[in-house]
Amino acid sequence: MIIVMKTHAEPTNIEAVVQRVEELGYKVHLSRGEARTIIGVIGADEHLLQNSTFEVMDDVERTMRVMQPYKLASRDFSEATVIDVNGVQIGGKQIVVMAGPCSVEGRDMILQTAHAVKAAGATVLRGGAFKPRSSPYSFQGLGEEGLKHLAEARAQTGLPVITEVMSPEDVTLVGDYTDIFQVGARNTQNYSLLKALGRQNKPVFLKRGISGTIQELLMSAEYILAGGNMQVMVCERGIRTYETATRNTFDINAIPALKEMSHLPVIADPAHGTGMWQFVGAISKAAVAAGADGLMLEVHPDPARAWSDGAQSLTFQRFATLMEELRLVAQAVGREI
Amino acid sequence: MIIVMKTHAEPTNIEAVVQRVEELGYKVHLSRGEARTIIGVIGADEHLLQNSTFEVMDDVERTMRVMQPYKLASRDFSEATVIDVNGVQIGGKQIVVMAGPCSVEGRDMILQTAHAVKAAGATVLRGGAFKPRSSPYSFQGLGEEGLKHLAEARAQTGLPVITEVMSPEDVTLVGDYTDIFQVGARNTQNYSLLKALGRQNKPVFLKRGISGTIQELLMSAEYILAGGNMQVMVCERGIRTYETATRNTFDINAIPALKEMSHLPVIADPAHGTGMWQFVGAISKAAVAAGADGLMLEVHPDPARAWSDGAQSLTFQRFATLMEELRLVAQAVGREI
Amino acid sequence: MIIVMKTHAEPTNIEAVVQRVEELGYKVHLSRGEARTIIGVIGADEHLLQNSTFEVMDDVERTMRVMQPYKLASRDFSEATVIDVNGVQIGGKQIVVMAGPCSVEGRDMILQTAHAVKAAGATVLRGGAFKPRSSPYSFQGLGEEGLKHLAEARAQTGLPVITEVMSPEDVTLVGDYTDIFQVGARNTQNYSLLKALGRQNKPVFLKRGISGTIQELLMSAEYILAGGNMQVMVCERGIRTYETATRNTFDINAIPALKEMSHLPVIADPAHGTGMWQFVGAISKAAVAAGADGLMLEVHPDPARAWSDGAQSLTFQRFATLMEELRLVAQAVGREI
Amino acid sequence: MIIVMKTHAEPTNIEAVVQRVEELGYKVHLSRGEARTIIGVIGADEHLLQNSTFEVMDDVERTMRVMQPYKLASRDFSEATVIDVNGVQIGGKQIVVMAGPCSVEGRDMILQTAHAVKAAGATVLRGGAFKPRSSPYSFQGLGEEGLKHLAEARAQTGLPVITEVMSPEDVTLVGDYTDIFQVGARNTQNYSLLKALGRQNKPVFLKRGISGTIQELLMSAEYILAGGNMQVMVCERGIRTYETATRNTFDINAIPALKEMSHLPVIADPAHGTGMWQFVGAISKAAVAAGADGLMLEVHPDPARAWSDGAQSLTFQRFATLMEELRLVAQAVGREI
């Protein structure tokens, strides 16, 4: 960390900062310019320091980090992580496609969808049993019944299953059924939940917050990693901006940025990233072209009757066509679907 | 809800929308223009409808709500709510000032701070025992020990206490000590938590999400109200924008907007709204001038040594001076502190 | 336009709105619900109406547009536009690549760059002679001298030339040299300039404002089109969001959205969209995969010594390699480079 | 400027950066840590340096400014500026109120408005003759005829006049009539215009861009100051965020931030900051409480018939009432209206 003192700071205030740095167990590197003094904080554990510790001190103008505030999630820590889920590799040459309905609405619909997405080439089945809904009057998910249907769909198709967990209380229950824990955008900074998942021995799929920064996403991943669970993949799902022509703004830049900053696999969610099924195909192809390790797609037998997220769901036919197109794009960038 | 069909939509597609509306129990009002047909959806329960139900249908161009998606939180539902907390009125003529440290760091510091803020005129004591921190390596709060210190501070000063609850599992424990439950910005859409609080019989202080809309804030309030707990106050705490000169952008517009849209008391949190103690005074005065019903302020005996949020905390002296200034502004707008 | 009156609006206020609508030459379609009256405004020229005309009237709760506020730029107005610039087709099957330095820094560098980008497959040469710089102390462009160098580069390579025009006063001068007028992100709403370009007979390349909406971009295009110049292409160049890991957020959604909303060719500018040359390749491929009709890329003989935008410029070698990769992606989506 | 090299950067790459710094006329301060080398760039003219010069070099991880990129606009450069316009002091104890219609729509309406706002206590008359409108089909202003009406209103009331200038070509014409040049939000980075105004000898009122940062606003001010015109005031007028409940988000934080960063007077524009007249009063009071040196308000004899911005305009009566309320708030914070 670098601490910039104000022009003509009082020597006693400079001294106070130096003392505080040393008190915290770091070394000081002092650089006195003609007008300003700059204090370098030296030590391997910069990620343990907070900027505000110094910003509040007299005559401090600004502080700047030299290192990122995360460690286990950083690219420096590890080579590219590849996660194995019942034989499906996530983060390798193969691009994983996780497909299925937003919500599990019943046994038949999830079984039917599971067979359809498998036939088109999906390798993981998604489906929500616990649903975070912005209205208390909306369908909140089938709960354990939904989890059972997912398990049956897995048994029939062999597809591993991913489903959302919303609360630390539900981690054990959901873990009894799912192959991958999904953390939704509203829970990216639900630290109680992240801590609970850090103690699990199953992969975690962590969505970026609806207006989370890339750094915050990696900090949330750090919570899980620091708990001992190293099987984390992160997901770009669109961010909130001023633009209203689409529901969210898919941050395509985040894909190469995350690959550069971290070793964790990066998945794209074009359904939430656009909010409109018409654009899901274009953004799926873009995400693969930009280097994503996988896609999460919403597929529904009859989107107009979906209990949630119908507007961004693909029909079976549209999904199958898109998979054909995606194969060509994947090949063009040296990957496979 | 109003459904705008595409120019020259197929009659069968128009018919399909009409049928779907009726199927859901609403009446239809059809308006056929030369180029476009517009379908009005009539019924008292528009807040139960989702736009996406129709947006996914063929030849639908756009849908627009006529009514807000919340009901119990809306201004139409009730006169201005006044909440009584051990004799302190929130939402009336008196402006409530909730002051104290970001985190309870120990018994002495919270007792000392409680006496200091009371002497300066605060009417509620704040202090965090469970802390949501973006880094897993940061101090996470004293937990129940912190709650006990808060209770002792209440016993000594008579000030009611507000503290944060982060997880449904902790609601009972926190409820044993606190007078007001605080829901932080990262948990505004933690629906498991909101549902648990809807079943409590104590006031809830609900912060706007870090990039939540005003409508989403009221939808989250609706979760608590729909659960049966009508003692909800909402808090503007700054939103995330592109501006980096301050930590957040305090949305002063939200104060009159919330007062117009809802009957719930509105509290301002200038500490998080700016992230810099230098600006807390100016924004506190602005919030009162704009019509806020209360302020939440961070006060610490020695901000440079605070374990969290030091950069936005006031010293005892600065807090006392600010209280003097606030009294004049409150008076100028017909309120009292 | 649809005008939603407040619950239980006064009949005289409803009448006043009806009168105002008729006064402006539109017909009224009245729908009286139990609680609310909704007024439809009927007429082919809705794009001439302003929402605020009605929003200020008593008892009006909200207004909503049925049609877009632009007309000539809309998809309904025309089939996909293809612009011919000295034989280079923009908007057809071929994807146009416009490459060159941010600023023309001298005769040799622009000639050298022109030959290099041509050899790698670029079909248009870019280079700035008038530079909008956020600091008055930065290099402001070579002006007419730069334009002459561009013309010489065109003469030597046969590549048509695109360069920025910043002010209505400069339109004639720039028009004497350039083949395409470029309007930069800071001038998207410089209406004096747009009007002047509407009277020209040369193609205009219009960038989205740094935080402009897609609708505003099309409204700015409408200024040029309404002036009589139908050769307009629009450019997505990244928008301003809260994310700071990249300089801007490239709005990949805007590509399919613009193709759906408008008939104008859509170009992508990944250099400004990311601000970091490391990410330019990934985003270029993504833009092509998402359906862009062209790319604008910054190429410099020695980016570390560029007088502007060095951090987002490619070397000749990196540009040539990227062109190879782009050819594969273009092919995968049925296009050509 | 501080340049952070990557972990284990190549010595030759470190050397290259050092050389480049010296080549540009600055001194180097080298700090070699165990893993990283940090290079301090020393010299009084840091505002002339660009970050990208170094960011593009091999093994450079990041660069950070120590000083702001503006100089004449900074608080360090001067004591608080007070501008005298025909006897009206802007930036002193008195809070200036600039009031009048968005557009001058005719002789009678501007004369009538001028007398009304003067009677209520306004000290400057505003009114637009050249109007930047997002639609080419909207009223574009009366041009010189409007300027003449403004001059007549000044002659009758003695109020100095402020009006917008949109193009460098119009500076002389507008300067013949106005007392203060207004630069609108769409032209904050119209550098041709700013340069032209830097050569004038009349005060300039510079609005923040619709999504401009505070730093960019001061950089635009720097353009005018560097041209020799030291009479600049800056205006907060709301920024673009994701929130749609109000037209813009008034950035109240910008008021104390600008006062701390700069010596220029700060004016607030609550009409554009909210877009809704219902909220103009609350935000005006908030701006004064937060330390603004003045307010710009839209007042119209009949807002429902205004040719522009009706929805955010006050009637004469509402303006007069607001002025009464503002006097009390001004007094409460030690100012006068």
mmCIF file of C-alpha atoms in Angstrom, chain C residues 124-328:
data_model
loop_
_atom_site.group_PDB
_atom_site.id
_atom_site.type_symbol
_atom_site.label_atom_id
_atom_site.label_comp_id
_atom_site.label_asym_id
_atom_site.label_seq_id
_atom_site.Cartn_x
_atom_site.Cartn_y
_atom_site.Cartn_z
ATOM 1 C CA VAL C 124 -10.332 1.601 -44.239
ATOM 2 C CA LEU C 125 -7.580 3.782 -42.718
ATOM 3 C CA ARG C 126 -8.325 5.693 -39.528
ATOM 4 C CA GLY C 127 -6.304 8.520 -37.986
ATOM 5 C CA GLY C 128 -7.132 11.646 -35.966
ATOM 6 C CA ALA C 129 -6.076 15.146 -37.003
ATOM 7 C CA PHE C 130 -8.364 17.046 -34.615
ATOM 8 C CA LYS C 131 -8.258 15.413 -31.177
ATOM 9 C CA PRO C 132 -10.670 16.008 -28.301
ATOM 10 C CA ARG C 133 -8.464 15.650 -25.214
ATOM 11 C CA SER C 134 -9.660 15.842 -21.650
ATOM 12 C CA SER C 135 -6.615 17.916 -20.670
ATOM 13 C CA PRO C 136 -5.818 21.283 -22.274
ATOM 14 C CA TYR C 137 -2.171 20.368 -21.785
ATOM 15 C CA SER C 138 -2.327 17.265 -24.011
ATOM 16 C CA PHE C 139 -1.481 17.081 -27.720
ATOM 17 C CA GLN C 140 -4.487 18.437 -29.658
ATOM 18 C CA GLY C 141 -3.771 17.000 -33.125
ATOM 19 C CA LEU C 142 -1.879 18.196 -36.204
ATOM 20 C CA GLY C 143 -4.998 19.744 -37.805
ATOM 21 C CA GLU C 144 -4.890 20.286 -41.564
ATOM 22 C CA GLU C 145 -1.335 18.986 -41.777
ATOM 23 C CA GLY C 146 -2.618 15.667 -40.419
ATOM 24 C CA LEU C 147 -5.424 15.617 -42.968
ATOM 25 C CA LYS C 148 -2.857 16.032 -45.773
ATOM 26 C CA HIS C 149 -0.840 13.100 -44.511
ATOM 27 C CA LEU C 150 -4.002 10.987 -44.447
ATOM 28 C CA ALA C 151 -4.763 11.952 -48.040
ATOM 29 C CA GLU C 152 -1.276 10.947 -49.059
ATOM 30 C CA ALA C 153 -1.672 7.591 -47.293
ATOM 31 C CA ARG C 154 -4.909 7.048 -49.192
ATOM 32 C CA ALA C 155 -3.186 7.887 -52.473
ATOM 33 C CA GLN C 156 -0.453 5.362 -51.758
ATOM 34 C CA THR C 157 -2.619 2.510 -50.468
ATOM 35 C CA GLY C 158 -6.020 3.032 -52.012
ATOM 36 C CA LEU C 159 -7.607 2.750 -48.567
ATOM 37 C CA PRO C 160 -10.500 5.149 -47.945
ATOM 38 C CA VAL C 161 -9.929 7.390 -44.964
ATOM 39 C CA ILE C 162 -11.951 8.158 -41.810
ATOM 40 C CA THR C 163 -11.103 11.028 -39.447
ATOM 41 C CA GLU C 164 -12.844 12.960 -36.705
ATOM 42 C CA VAL C 165 -14.540 16.329 -37.055
ATOM 43 C CA MET C 166 -15.152 18.213 -33.813
ATOM 44 C CA SER C 167 -16.818 21.463 -34.752
ATOM 45 C CA PRO C 168 -19.280 22.757 -37.384
ATOM 46 C CA GLU C 169 -16.611 25.257 -38.476
ATOM 47 C CA ASP C 170 -14.311 22.415 -39.496
ATOM 48 C CA VAL C 171 -16.801 20.394 -41.556
ATOM 49 C CA THR C 172 -15.814 21.892 -44.906
ATOM 50 C CA LEU C 173 -12.090 21.568 -44.255
ATOM 51 C CA VAL C 174 -12.310 17.978 -43.028
ATOM 52 C CA GLY C 175 -14.696 17.134 -45.865
ATOM 53 C CA ASP C 176 -12.049 18.214 -48.372
ATOM 54 C CA TYR C 177 -9.857 15.327 -47.263
ATOM 55 C CA THR C 178 -11.855 12.569 -45.616
ATOM 56 C CA ASP C 179 -14.036 9.810 -47.048
ATOM 57 C CA ILE C 180 -16.007 9.287 -43.833
ATOM 58 C CA PHE C 181 -16.717 11.866 -41.132
ATOM 59 C CA GLN C 182 -16.210 10.513 -37.630
ATOM 60 C CA VAL C 183 -18.220 11.990 -34.758
ATOM 61 C CA GLY C 184 -16.610 11.175 -31.421
ATOM 62 C CA ALA C 185 -18.263 10.111 -28.176
ATOM 63 C CA ARG C 186 -18.040 13.594 -26.672
ATOM 64 C CA ASN C 187 -19.897 15.079 -29.650
ATOM 65 C CA THR C 188 -22.740 12.587 -30.068
ATOM 66 C CA GLN C 189 -25.114 15.263 -28.853
ATOM 67 C CA ASN C 190 -23.346 18.254 -30.389
ATOM 68 C CA TYR C 191 -26.407 19.185 -32.391
ATOM 69 C CA SER C 192 -24.773 22.081 -34.240
ATOM 70 C CA LEU C 193 -22.278 19.577 -35.615
ATOM 71 C CA LEU C 194 -24.918 16.939 -36.427
ATOM 72 C CA LYS C 195 -26.972 19.466 -38.343
ATOM 73 C CA ALA C 196 -23.934 20.521 -40.372
ATOM 74 C CA LEU C 197 -23.219 16.873 -41.226
ATOM 75 C CA GLY C 198 -26.843 16.321 -42.230
ATOM 76 C CA ARG C 199 -26.161 18.689 -45.106
ATOM 77 C CA GLN C 200 -23.071 16.810 -46.331
ATOM 78 C CA ASN C 201 -22.958 14.175 -49.020
ATOM 79 C CA LYS C 202 -20.459 11.855 -47.332
ATOM 80 C CA PRO C 203 -20.946 8.978 -44.899
ATOM 81 C CA VAL C 204 -20.964 9.743 -41.178
ATOM 82 C CA PHE C 205 -19.632 7.391 -38.506
ATOM 83 C CA LEU C 206 -21.456 8.284 -35.291
ATOM 84 C CA LYS C 207 -20.178 7.074 -31.950
ATOM 85 C CA ARG C 208 -22.433 6.422 -29.009
ATOM 86 C CA GLY C 209 -21.962 8.962 -26.243
ATOM 87 C CA ILE C 210 -19.765 7.963 -23.341
ATOM 88 C CA SER C 211 -22.922 7.353 -21.362
ATOM 89 C CA GLY C 212 -25.481 7.662 -24.072
ATOM 90 C CA THR C 213 -28.406 5.302 -24.317
ATOM 91 C CA ILE C 214 -29.045 3.294 -27.457
ATOM 92 C CA GLN C 215 -32.130 5.414 -28.000
ATOM 93 C CA GLU C 216 -30.141 8.643 -27.746
ATOM 94 C CA LEU C 217 -27.653 7.304 -30.280
ATOM 95 C CA LEU C 218 -30.473 6.695 -32.726
ATOM 96 C CA MET C 219 -31.933 10.143 -31.965
ATOM 97 C CA SER C 220 -28.563 11.678 -32.846
ATOM 98 C CA ALA C 221 -28.520 9.636 -36.047
ATOM 99 C CA GLU C 222 -32.010 10.979 -36.700
ATOM 100 C CA TYR C 223 -30.594 14.536 -36.676
ATOM 101 C CA ILE C 224 -28.281 13.653 -39.559
ATOM 102 C CA LEU C 225 -30.874 11.617 -41.442
ATOM 103 C CA ALA C 226 -33.517 14.326 -41.024
ATOM 104 C CA GLY C 227 -31.040 16.756 -42.585
ATOM 105 C CA GLY C 228 -31.008 14.629 -45.721
ATOM 106 C CA ASN C 229 -27.818 12.599 -45.311
ATOM 107 C CA MET C 230 -28.852 8.946 -45.280
ATOM 108 C CA GLN C 231 -25.323 7.490 -45.072
ATOM 109 C CA VAL C 232 -24.974 7.012 -41.334
ATOM 110 C CA MET C 233 -23.325 4.167 -39.446
ATOM 111 C CA VAL C 234 -23.383 3.909 -35.651
ATOM 112 C CA CYS C 235 -20.635 2.736 -33.331
ATOM 113 C CA GLU C 236 -20.657 0.999 -29.945
ATOM 114 C CA ARG C 237 -17.534 2.143 -28.082
ATOM 115 C CA GLY C 238 -18.110 1.175 -24.500
ATOM 116 C CA ILE C 239 -20.190 2.921 -21.887
ATOM 117 C CA ARG C 240 -19.417 4.358 -18.502
ATOM 118 C CA THR C 241 -20.375 2.142 -15.600
ATOM 119 C CA TYR C 242 -19.251 1.700 -12.007
ATOM 120 C CA GLU C 243 -16.725 -0.988 -13.009
ATOM 121 C CA THR C 244 -13.131 0.243 -12.871
ATOM 122 C CA ALA C 245 -11.192 -2.878 -13.871
ATOM 123 C CA THR C 246 -11.530 -1.712 -17.477
ATOM 124 C CA ARG C 247 -11.681 1.873 -18.753
ATOM 125 C CA ASN C 248 -15.187 1.478 -20.158
ATOM 126 C CA THR C 249 -17.709 -1.372 -20.316
ATOM 127 C CA PHE C 250 -18.160 -2.573 -23.880
ATOM 128 C CA ASP C 251 -21.924 -2.971 -24.288
ATOM 129 C CA ILE C 252 -22.038 -6.125 -26.379
ATOM 130 C CA ASN C 253 -25.855 -6.216 -26.001
ATOM 131 C CA ALA C 254 -26.034 -3.013 -28.005
ATOM 132 C CA ILE C 255 -24.962 -4.859 -31.150
ATOM 133 C CA PRO C 256 -27.990 -7.151 -31.512
ATOM 134 C CA ALA C 257 -30.217 -4.446 -29.998
ATOM 135 C CA LEU C 258 -29.157 -1.861 -32.599
ATOM 136 C CA LYS C 259 -29.556 -4.392 -35.410
ATOM 137 C CA GLU C 260 -33.112 -5.032 -34.231
ATOM 138 C CA MET C 261 -34.076 -1.413 -33.623
ATOM 139 C CA SER C 262 -32.439 0.179 -36.656
ATOM 140 C CA HIS C 263 -31.374 -0.439 -40.252
ATOM 141 C CA LEU C 264 -28.045 1.362 -39.886
ATOM 142 C CA PRO C 265 -24.708 -0.523 -39.995
ATOM 143 C CA VAL C 266 -23.183 -1.141 -36.568
ATOM 144 C CA ILE C 267 -19.439 -0.862 -35.954
ATOM 145 C CA ALA C 268 -17.602 -1.909 -32.773
ATOM 146 C CA ASP C 269 -14.690 -0.039 -31.199
ATOM 147 C CA PRO C 270 -13.030 -2.479 -28.770
ATOM 148 C CA ALA C 271 -10.064 -0.177 -28.127
ATOM 149 C CA HIS C 272 -12.186 2.437 -26.362
ATOM 150 C CA GLY C 273 -14.586 -0.258 -25.200
ATOM 151 C CA THR C 274 -11.876 -1.728 -22.977
ATOM 152 C CA GLY C 275 -9.066 0.831 -22.820
ATOM 153 C CA MET C 276 -6.501 -1.987 -22.591
ATOM 154 C CA TRP C 277 -4.832 -3.554 -25.605
ATOM 155 C CA GLN C 278 -4.693 -6.929 -23.827
ATOM 156 C CA PHE C 279 -8.475 -7.224 -24.085
ATOM 157 C CA VAL C 280 -8.920 -5.787 -27.591
ATOM 158 C CA GLY C 281 -8.549 -9.162 -29.272
ATOM 159 C CA ALA C 282 -11.151 -10.933 -27.128
ATOM 160 C CA ILE C 283 -13.672 -8.135 -27.543
ATOM 161 C CA SER C 284 -13.076 -7.841 -31.303
ATOM 162 C CA LYS C 285 -13.875 -11.512 -31.714
ATOM 163 C CA ALA C 286 -16.913 -11.167 -29.451
ATOM 164 C CA ALA C 287 -18.231 -8.207 -31.454
ATOM 165 C CA VAL C 288 -17.966 -10.105 -34.718
ATOM 166 C CA ALA C 289 -19.630 -13.146 -33.160
ATOM 167 C CA ALA C 290 -22.458 -10.922 -31.900
ATOM 168 C CA GLY C 291 -23.165 -9.564 -35.374
ATOM 169 C CA ALA C 292 -21.202 -6.323 -35.768
ATOM 170 C CA ASP C 293 -20.779 -5.068 -39.339
ATOM 171 C CA GLY C 294 -17.313 -3.764 -38.702
ATOM 172 C CA LEU C 295 -14.503 -2.985 -36.281
ATOM 173 C CA MET C 296 -12.500 0.134 -35.593
ATOM 174 C CA LEU C 297 -9.057 -0.690 -34.199
ATOM 175 C CA GLU C 298 -6.132 1.394 -33.014
ATOM 176 C CA VAL C 299 -2.788 0.337 -34.475
ATOM 177 C CA HIS C 300 0.496 2.131 -33.804
ATOM 178 C CA PRO C 301 4.102 1.413 -34.835
ATOM 179 C CA ASP C 302 5.229 1.866 -31.209
ATOM 180 C CA PRO C 303 2.336 2.123 -28.740
ATOM 181 C CA ALA C 304 4.604 3.023 -25.817
ATOM 182 C CA ARG C 305 5.500 6.237 -27.631
ATOM 183 C CA ALA C 306 2.036 7.051 -28.962
ATOM 184 C CA TRP C 307 0.998 10.638 -28.294
ATOM 185 C CA SER C 308 -2.472 9.444 -27.304
ATOM 186 C CA ASP C 309 -4.297 6.198 -26.453
ATOM 187 C CA GLY C 310 -1.148 4.110 -26.446
ATOM 188 C CA ALA C 311 -2.500 1.771 -23.799
ATOM 189 C CA GLN C 312 -5.236 0.525 -26.093
ATOM 190 C CA SER C 313 -3.253 0.378 -29.359
ATOM 191 C CA LEU C 314 -2.024 -2.775 -31.058
ATOM 192 C CA THR C 315 1.403 -3.207 -32.607
ATOM 193 C CA PHE C 316 1.562 -4.182 -36.285
ATOM 194 C CA GLN C 317 2.338 -7.744 -35.301
ATOM 195 C CA ARG C 318 -0.531 -8.058 -32.845
ATOM 196 C CA PHE C 319 -2.916 -6.553 -35.372
ATOM 197 C CA ALA C 320 -1.862 -9.017 -38.093
ATOM 198 C CA THR C 321 -2.322 -11.957 -35.726
ATOM 199 C CA LEU C 322 -5.722 -10.711 -34.629
ATOM 200 C CA MET C 323 -6.849 -10.378 -38.246
ATOM 201 C CA GLU C 324 -6.078 -14.073 -38.759
ATOM 202 C CA GLU C 325 -8.171 -14.999 -35.738
ATOM 203 C CA LEU C 326 -11.006 -12.713 -36.770
ATOM 204 C CA ARG C 327 -11.270 -14.371 -40.168
ATOM 205 C CA LEU C 328 -12.110 -17.678 -38.478
#
